[in-house]
Amino acid sequence: MTTTNIDFKTQILEGIPNELPELKPYPTGANRVPKRKDILTTEEKKLAIRNALRYFPKKWHATLAPEFAHELREYGRIYMYRFQPNYEMYARPIGEYPAKSRHAAAIMLMIQNNLNPAVAQHPNELITYGGNGSVFQNWAQYRLTMQYLATMTDEQTLHMYSGHPLGLFPSSKDAPRVVVTNGMMIPNYSKPDDWERYNALGVTQYGQMTAGSYMYIGPQGIVHGTAITVMNAFRKKLEKGDTPQGKIFLTAGLGGMSGAQPKAGNIAGCITVAAEVNPKAARKRHEQGWVDELVENTDDLVARVRETQALKEVVSIAYIGNVVDVWECFDKEGIYVDIGSDQTSLHNPWSGGYYPVGMSYEAANELLSTNPDKFKKQVKASLQRHAAAVNRHTAQGTYFFDYGNAFLLESSRAGADVMAENGIDFRYPSYVQDILGPMCFDYGFGPFRWVCASGKSEDLDKTDAIALGVMQTIQATAPPEIQQQMADNIKWIKEAKANKLVVGSQARILYADAEGRMKIAEAFNIAVANRLLSAPVILGRDHHDVSGTDSPYRETSNIYDGSKFTADMAIHNVIGDSFRGATWVSIHNGGGVGWGEVMNGGFGLVLDGTPDAAKRLKAMLFYDVNNGIARRSWARNEEALFAIRREMERSPELRVTLPEIVEDGVIEGVV
Ligand SMILES: NC(=O)c1ccc[n+]([C@@H]2O[C@H](COP(=O)([O-])OP(=O)(O)OC[C@H]3O[C@@H](n4cnc5c(N)ncnc54)[C@H](O)[C@@H]3O)[C@@H](O)[C@H]2O)c1
């Protein structure tokens, strides 16, 4: 054992240290989170400091009170920077964690991966991605949670309230080791400003999806989902036998998730043009190899696009500038766009998520801080121009879809021409309505993922090979309805290693249905038991899946029976998974599209090679996927009806209420 290991273990077991740690300078070059809104009254600020101090012994209060007041004043939140541990933050091999429960050690590994500076967006503020997707609110919560995990047994459950470890409660070996909730609010208190207020008070947090549930695996998850989406968008648009080669996919954003678009476009085999108004973001993605070329003005862009079309190259081009300029310029120049979308951060339109056309990035930021009302007006005007240019392209045949970033919602609110004739729907579909919903989720295909707890890339290679074998066996007898999904995912897993997608823990993502997930998990468990794999495998998924998320403008946007504004599915999912064998479960308010707009849940399941794990994986994964398919079939979705009938045929203990389909003529004229 090395000294670093001893230090690490001692620090973990210590929790809140016995001696007040030194106040360290803020790490140079770190990506600090923007200052949050100053929303608390003076009395509330006192309450926030009182709340923060309850983690520490009385003797430190006089020292820490002014320090926390300073953090609140300067950054709008109390992160307790002083308590950030000294050891390096990354997912260690599972054996390096001090633990009485191996399952708890697996959770510690996942938490550290979410906070690894190579993985996390604002690691010093405990934020993994999405600007405010927190693992914890402050460093005291991190330290206490790690101490609880290190000391708990398999007869206890740790209950996490929005980053705060409420405590260890007696339970049983069959119960989850950890239950996580993030941002659960009384519904009336779920507006964006409520997050600002209660987060500043230190009583809740925005857990995003996989941030506060310890299941983030870096950009790989997004690349796969985006590649599936772009490939299927082309399939919707192209004649049978035609390929995306030489065809254009035009979009915007090279940020956290949006930065995956060029790589996904390359995997799909098209020409990707991604506009990015922030030169730093564009250059960073270029340096990282996520986008092939950089272009700084529309003349060069037009010339390069014409050239690459003639050569039928597979290439991705970043345009440094506003996307509206590209839509307008391509319209003027007669450049035909085959597929169009947008991934600016329109879930956050008034605070820098979307930059208005006609001004530089710097000028827009200046306006935002000096005159937010004028900035808002500019954004609205820009959205009107943006939508008008898109409309001119779609009139020529471009297939445009909303990428779950609220582009259509915010454009409609800005008065842009994006409504359908019925005045209720948008004139363009969302990517879930047209692509991921009917082609993936309704059949049960979703972002299944796993992490090799050994931390060894050889183990990941072995799991890739196992998953490939299982998928190929299933494909041999799969019905035509899911052949395309099987083929896409077999291709993905074959190429995954070469695509070099691992950042942080040794993780892999794959879209699979219930049968695929269960059979792959079973094969992994056997491989752990046989010591083909040197340590357990941790299973999980993105919340952006078949059953995990109720989100009316995204994951459940292809639910048309009126129930898309309910959240029963996500709640049942987390409760149902918890008593069927999940190692940990989580349920969040607000991931992906914003606080108050969505409920989403997830799980983690440790495959330790035991017969118990074999039992758990079957019970849990079966429910985890079929819950959503059942709900989608009740909403009359044809693909889900096919999938649930098929499942009932092979699983006699499953009995689902099926809808009777009413003929249109029966309803017409009745009301
Ligand atoms: N990738 C996915 O799988 C996925 C799925 C669902 C939703 N989304 C949504 O996509 C959006 C983007 O996510 P992100 O993590 O990349 O956010 P981000 O804020 O990191 O990136 C968005 C980028 O868009 C740029 N931008 C803003 N306005 C622009 C304009 N007018 N022209 C050109 N560039 C502009 C910004 O500079 C920024 O770099 C979010 O709303 C997210 O919820 C993504």
Short mmCIF file of C-alpha atoms in Angstrom, two decimals, residues 221-473:
data_model
loop_
_atom_site.label_atom_id
_atom_site.label_comp_id
_atom_site.label_asym_id
_atom_site.label_seq_id
_atom_site.Cartn_x
_atom_site.Cartn_y
_atom_site.Cartn_z
CA GLY A 221 -23.07 8.78 -23.47
CA ILE A 222 -23.95 11.87 -25.46
CA VAL A 223 -21.93 10.84 -28.52
CA HIS A 224 -23.77 7.55 -28.78
CA GLY A 225 -27.25 9.08 -28.31
CA THR A 226 -26.47 11.85 -30.79
CA ALA A 227 -25.04 9.40 -33.36
CA ILE A 228 -28.22 7.28 -33.08
CA THR A 229 -30.31 10.41 -33.56
CA VAL A 230 -28.39 11.76 -36.57
CA MET A 231 -28.28 8.35 -38.30
CA ASN A 232 -32.02 7.88 -37.85
CA ALA A 233 -32.77 11.46 -38.92
CA PHE A 234 -31.06 10.68 -42.22
CA ARG A 235 -33.02 7.43 -42.50
CA LYS A 236 -36.26 9.35 -42.14
CA LYS A 237 -35.24 11.70 -44.87
CA LEU A 238 -33.28 9.64 -47.43
CA GLU A 239 -34.61 7.27 -50.06
CA LYS A 240 -33.91 3.61 -49.32
CA GLY A 241 -30.37 2.73 -50.38
CA ASP A 242 -29.15 6.35 -50.29
CA THR A 243 -26.45 7.28 -47.74
CA PRO A 244 -25.65 10.43 -45.72
CA GLN A 245 -22.37 10.87 -47.61
CA GLY A 246 -22.06 14.36 -49.09
CA LYS A 247 -25.26 15.47 -47.33
CA ILE A 248 -25.38 18.35 -44.85
CA PHE A 249 -26.34 18.34 -41.18
CA LEU A 250 -26.52 21.95 -39.95
CA THR A 251 -26.75 22.69 -36.25
CA ALA A 252 -25.46 24.97 -33.47
CA GLY A 253 -23.51 24.59 -30.26
CA LEU A 254 -20.14 23.09 -29.40
CA GLY A 255 -20.62 23.14 -25.64
CA GLY A 256 -20.99 20.37 -23.05
CA MET A 257 -23.45 18.07 -24.81
CA SER A 258 -23.73 19.88 -28.11
CA GLY A 259 -20.00 19.35 -28.67
CA ALA A 260 -20.78 15.71 -29.47
CA GLN A 261 -22.62 16.67 -32.67
CA PRO A 262 -19.62 16.79 -35.06
CA LYS A 263 -18.28 13.46 -33.81
CA ALA A 264 -21.75 11.94 -34.13
CA GLY A 265 -22.05 13.40 -37.64
CA ASN A 266 -18.74 11.78 -38.56
CA ILE A 267 -19.96 8.43 -37.21
CA ALA A 268 -23.16 8.85 -39.24
CA GLY A 269 -21.03 9.66 -42.31
CA CYS A 270 -22.27 13.12 -43.35
CA ILE A 271 -20.97 16.71 -43.59
CA THR A 272 -21.62 18.43 -40.26
CA VAL A 273 -21.68 22.21 -39.98
CA ALA A 274 -21.87 23.32 -36.34
CA ALA A 275 -22.00 27.04 -35.56
CA GLU A 276 -20.52 28.12 -32.22
CA VAL A 277 -20.59 31.76 -31.17
CA ASN A 278 -18.04 31.35 -28.37
CA PRO A 279 -14.61 31.14 -30.06
CA LYS A 280 -13.06 29.50 -26.98
CA ALA A 281 -15.61 26.67 -27.00
CA ALA A 282 -15.12 26.10 -30.74
CA ARG A 283 -11.33 26.06 -30.47
CA LYS A 284 -11.42 23.73 -27.46
CA ARG A 285 -13.52 21.21 -29.36
CA HIS A 286 -11.18 21.47 -32.33
CA GLU A 287 -8.10 20.90 -30.14
CA GLN A 288 -9.78 17.91 -28.52
CA GLY A 289 -10.42 16.42 -31.94
CA TRP A 290 -14.20 16.58 -31.59
CA VAL A 291 -14.55 18.70 -34.72
CA ASP A 292 -12.30 18.46 -37.79
CA GLU A 293 -12.05 22.01 -39.12
CA LEU A 294 -12.55 25.62 -38.02
CA VAL A 295 -13.93 28.34 -40.29
CA GLU A 296 -14.18 31.99 -39.24
CA ASN A 297 -16.40 33.65 -41.86
CA THR A 298 -19.36 32.74 -44.04
CA ASP A 299 -17.49 33.20 -47.36
CA ASP A 300 -14.94 30.56 -46.38
CA LEU A 301 -17.70 28.37 -45.04
CA VAL A 302 -19.64 28.45 -48.30
CA ALA A 303 -16.50 27.70 -50.31
CA ARG A 304 -15.46 24.82 -48.06
CA VAL A 305 -18.97 23.31 -47.97
CA ARG A 306 -19.24 23.41 -51.78
CA GLU A 307 -15.85 21.76 -52.09
CA THR A 308 -16.56 19.03 -49.56
CA GLN A 309 -19.96 18.30 -51.12
CA ALA A 310 -18.31 17.80 -54.48
CA LEU A 311 -15.73 15.47 -52.88
CA LYS A 312 -18.42 13.69 -50.82
CA GLU A 313 -16.18 13.86 -47.78
CA VAL A 314 -17.17 12.82 -44.28
CA VAL A 315 -16.13 15.91 -42.34
CA SER A 316 -17.21 18.19 -39.51
CA ILE A 317 -16.77 21.95 -39.73
CA ALA A 318 -17.09 24.43 -36.88
CA TYR A 319 -18.22 27.89 -37.91
CA ILE A 320 -17.15 30.47 -35.32
CA GLY A 321 -20.13 32.77 -35.21
CA ASN A 322 -23.87 32.93 -34.88
CA VAL A 323 -25.93 30.09 -36.30
CA VAL A 324 -28.55 32.47 -37.65
CA ASP A 325 -25.93 33.84 -40.03
CA VAL A 326 -25.35 30.35 -41.38
CA TRP A 327 -29.03 29.55 -41.94
CA GLU A 328 -29.49 32.90 -43.72
CA CYS A 329 -26.31 32.65 -45.75
CA PHE A 330 -26.99 29.08 -46.94
CA ASP A 331 -30.47 30.22 -47.96
CA LYS A 332 -29.06 33.12 -49.96
CA GLU A 333 -26.35 30.95 -51.55
CA GLY A 334 -28.75 28.13 -52.36
CA ILE A 335 -26.91 25.55 -50.27
CA TYR A 336 -29.33 22.76 -49.55
CA VAL A 337 -29.40 21.53 -45.95
CA ASP A 338 -30.58 17.94 -45.64
CA ILE A 339 -30.93 17.75 -41.85
CA GLY A 340 -31.17 20.69 -39.47
CA SER A 341 -31.34 21.09 -35.72
CA ASP A 342 -30.08 23.30 -32.88
CA GLN A 343 -28.35 22.72 -29.58
CA THR A 344 -27.92 26.18 -28.17
CA SER A 345 -28.88 26.21 -24.48
CA LEU A 346 -32.38 27.56 -24.95
CA HIS A 347 -33.51 25.89 -21.74
CA ASN A 348 -31.76 28.96 -20.28
CA PRO A 349 -32.52 31.74 -22.84
CA TRP A 350 -32.10 34.91 -20.76
CA SER A 351 -28.82 34.22 -18.98
CA GLY A 352 -26.48 33.37 -21.83
CA GLY A 353 -27.86 30.07 -23.11
CA TYR A 354 -28.62 31.65 -26.50
CA TYR A 355 -26.67 34.49 -28.12
CA PRO A 356 -28.53 36.94 -30.34
CA VAL A 357 -27.46 37.45 -33.94
CA GLY A 358 -25.82 40.71 -35.01
CA MET A 359 -23.36 41.10 -32.13
CA SER A 360 -20.14 39.47 -31.07
CA TYR A 361 -19.95 37.06 -28.18
CA GLU A 362 -18.20 39.68 -26.02
CA ALA A 363 -20.70 42.42 -26.90
CA ALA A 364 -23.60 40.11 -26.08
CA ASN A 365 -22.11 39.23 -22.69
CA GLU A 366 -21.57 42.92 -21.98
CA LEU A 367 -25.20 43.67 -22.84
CA LEU A 368 -26.37 40.77 -20.70
CA SER A 369 -24.69 42.15 -17.61
CA THR A 370 -25.42 45.86 -18.21
CA ASN A 371 -28.92 45.72 -19.69
CA PRO A 372 -30.61 42.31 -19.28
CA ASP A 373 -33.96 43.62 -20.56
CA LYS A 374 -32.43 44.78 -23.83
CA PHE A 375 -30.57 41.47 -24.09
CA LYS A 376 -33.88 39.64 -23.70
CA LYS A 377 -35.41 41.71 -26.52
CA GLN A 378 -32.44 40.93 -28.78
CA VAL A 379 -32.78 37.21 -28.04
CA LYS A 380 -36.45 37.32 -29.01
CA ALA A 381 -35.73 39.20 -32.24
CA SER A 382 -32.93 36.76 -33.05
CA LEU A 383 -35.20 33.76 -32.49
CA GLN A 384 -37.72 35.25 -34.91
CA ARG A 385 -35.03 35.61 -37.57
CA HIS A 386 -33.64 32.18 -36.75
CA ALA A 387 -37.02 30.45 -37.15
CA ALA A 388 -37.83 32.40 -40.33
CA ALA A 389 -34.58 31.23 -41.94
CA VAL A 390 -35.20 27.63 -40.87
CA ASN A 391 -38.71 27.87 -42.34
CA ARG A 392 -37.30 28.96 -45.71
CA HIS A 393 -35.06 25.89 -45.74
CA THR A 394 -37.78 23.45 -44.70
CA ALA A 395 -39.93 24.85 -47.51
CA GLN A 396 -37.18 23.47 -49.81
CA GLY A 397 -37.30 20.05 -48.11
CA THR A 398 -34.90 20.28 -45.16
CA TYR A 399 -35.83 17.93 -42.31
CA PHE A 400 -35.65 20.00 -39.10
CA PHE A 401 -36.09 18.69 -35.58
CA ASP A 402 -35.92 20.22 -32.11
CA TYR A 403 -33.09 18.74 -30.07
CA GLY A 404 -34.78 18.91 -26.67
CA ASN A 405 -33.19 22.30 -25.99
CA ALA A 406 -36.53 24.19 -26.01
CA PHE A 407 -35.77 25.86 -29.37
CA LEU A 408 -39.38 25.61 -30.53
CA LEU A 409 -40.83 26.47 -27.13
CA GLU A 410 -38.73 29.62 -26.73
CA SER A 411 -39.16 30.59 -30.39
CA SER A 412 -42.93 30.34 -30.00
CA ARG A 413 -42.78 32.43 -26.81
CA ALA A 414 -40.72 34.97 -28.77
CA GLY A 415 -43.50 35.20 -31.36
CA ALA A 416 -41.65 33.32 -34.12
CA ASP A 417 -43.58 31.44 -36.77
CA VAL A 418 -43.16 27.89 -35.45
CA MET A 419 -46.70 26.76 -34.66
CA ALA A 420 -48.55 24.11 -36.63
CA GLU A 421 -51.85 24.94 -38.32
CA ASN A 422 -53.87 23.62 -35.36
CA GLY A 423 -52.26 26.32 -33.17
CA ILE A 424 -51.49 23.71 -30.48
CA ASP A 425 -48.51 21.77 -31.80
CA PHE A 426 -45.22 22.99 -33.18
CA ARG A 427 -44.66 22.74 -36.92
CA TYR A 428 -41.51 20.63 -36.37
CA PRO A 429 -41.12 17.50 -34.28
CA SER A 430 -38.75 17.03 -31.38
CA TYR A 431 -36.02 14.42 -31.72
CA VAL A 432 -37.94 12.21 -29.28
CA GLN A 433 -41.26 12.59 -31.08
CA ASP A 434 -39.87 11.54 -34.42
CA ILE A 435 -36.74 9.56 -33.69
CA LEU A 436 -35.80 8.36 -30.21
CA GLY A 437 -39.41 7.81 -29.07
CA PRO A 438 -40.84 5.63 -31.84
CA MET A 439 -37.53 4.14 -33.00
CA CYS A 440 -35.92 3.42 -29.61
CA PHE A 441 -37.79 4.10 -26.37
CA ASP A 442 -41.10 2.53 -27.43
CA TYR A 443 -39.26 -0.71 -28.19
CA GLY A 444 -37.34 -0.51 -24.92
CA PHE A 445 -34.01 0.57 -26.44
CA GLY A 446 -32.20 3.05 -24.24
CA PRO A 447 -28.80 4.13 -22.92
CA PHE A 448 -27.73 1.13 -20.88
CA ARG A 449 -24.20 1.59 -19.50
CA TRP A 450 -21.60 -0.11 -17.37
CA VAL A 451 -18.38 0.68 -15.54
CA CYS A 452 -15.57 -1.80 -14.84
CA ALA A 453 -14.80 -1.38 -11.14
CA SER A 454 -11.27 -2.71 -11.62
CA GLY A 455 -10.41 0.47 -13.54
CA LYS A 456 -8.66 -1.71 -16.12
CA SER A 457 -9.06 -1.12 -19.83
CA GLU A 458 -8.53 -4.87 -20.45
CA ASP A 459 -11.69 -5.51 -18.49
CA LEU A 460 -13.55 -2.98 -20.61
CA ASP A 461 -12.33 -4.73 -23.77
CA LYS A 462 -13.62 -8.03 -22.40
CA THR A 463 -17.02 -6.55 -21.60
CA ASP A 464 -17.20 -5.06 -25.12
CA ALA A 465 -16.57 -8.53 -26.55
CA ILE A 466 -19.15 -10.13 -24.25
CA ALA A 467 -21.79 -7.51 -25.13
CA LEU A 468 -21.07 -7.91 -28.84
CA GLY A 469 -21.50 -11.68 -28.64
CA VAL A 470 -24.81 -11.35 -26.79
CA MET A 471 -26.13 -8.74 -29.23
CA GLN A 472 -25.20 -10.86 -32.25
CA THR A 473 -26.95 -13.91 -30.77
#
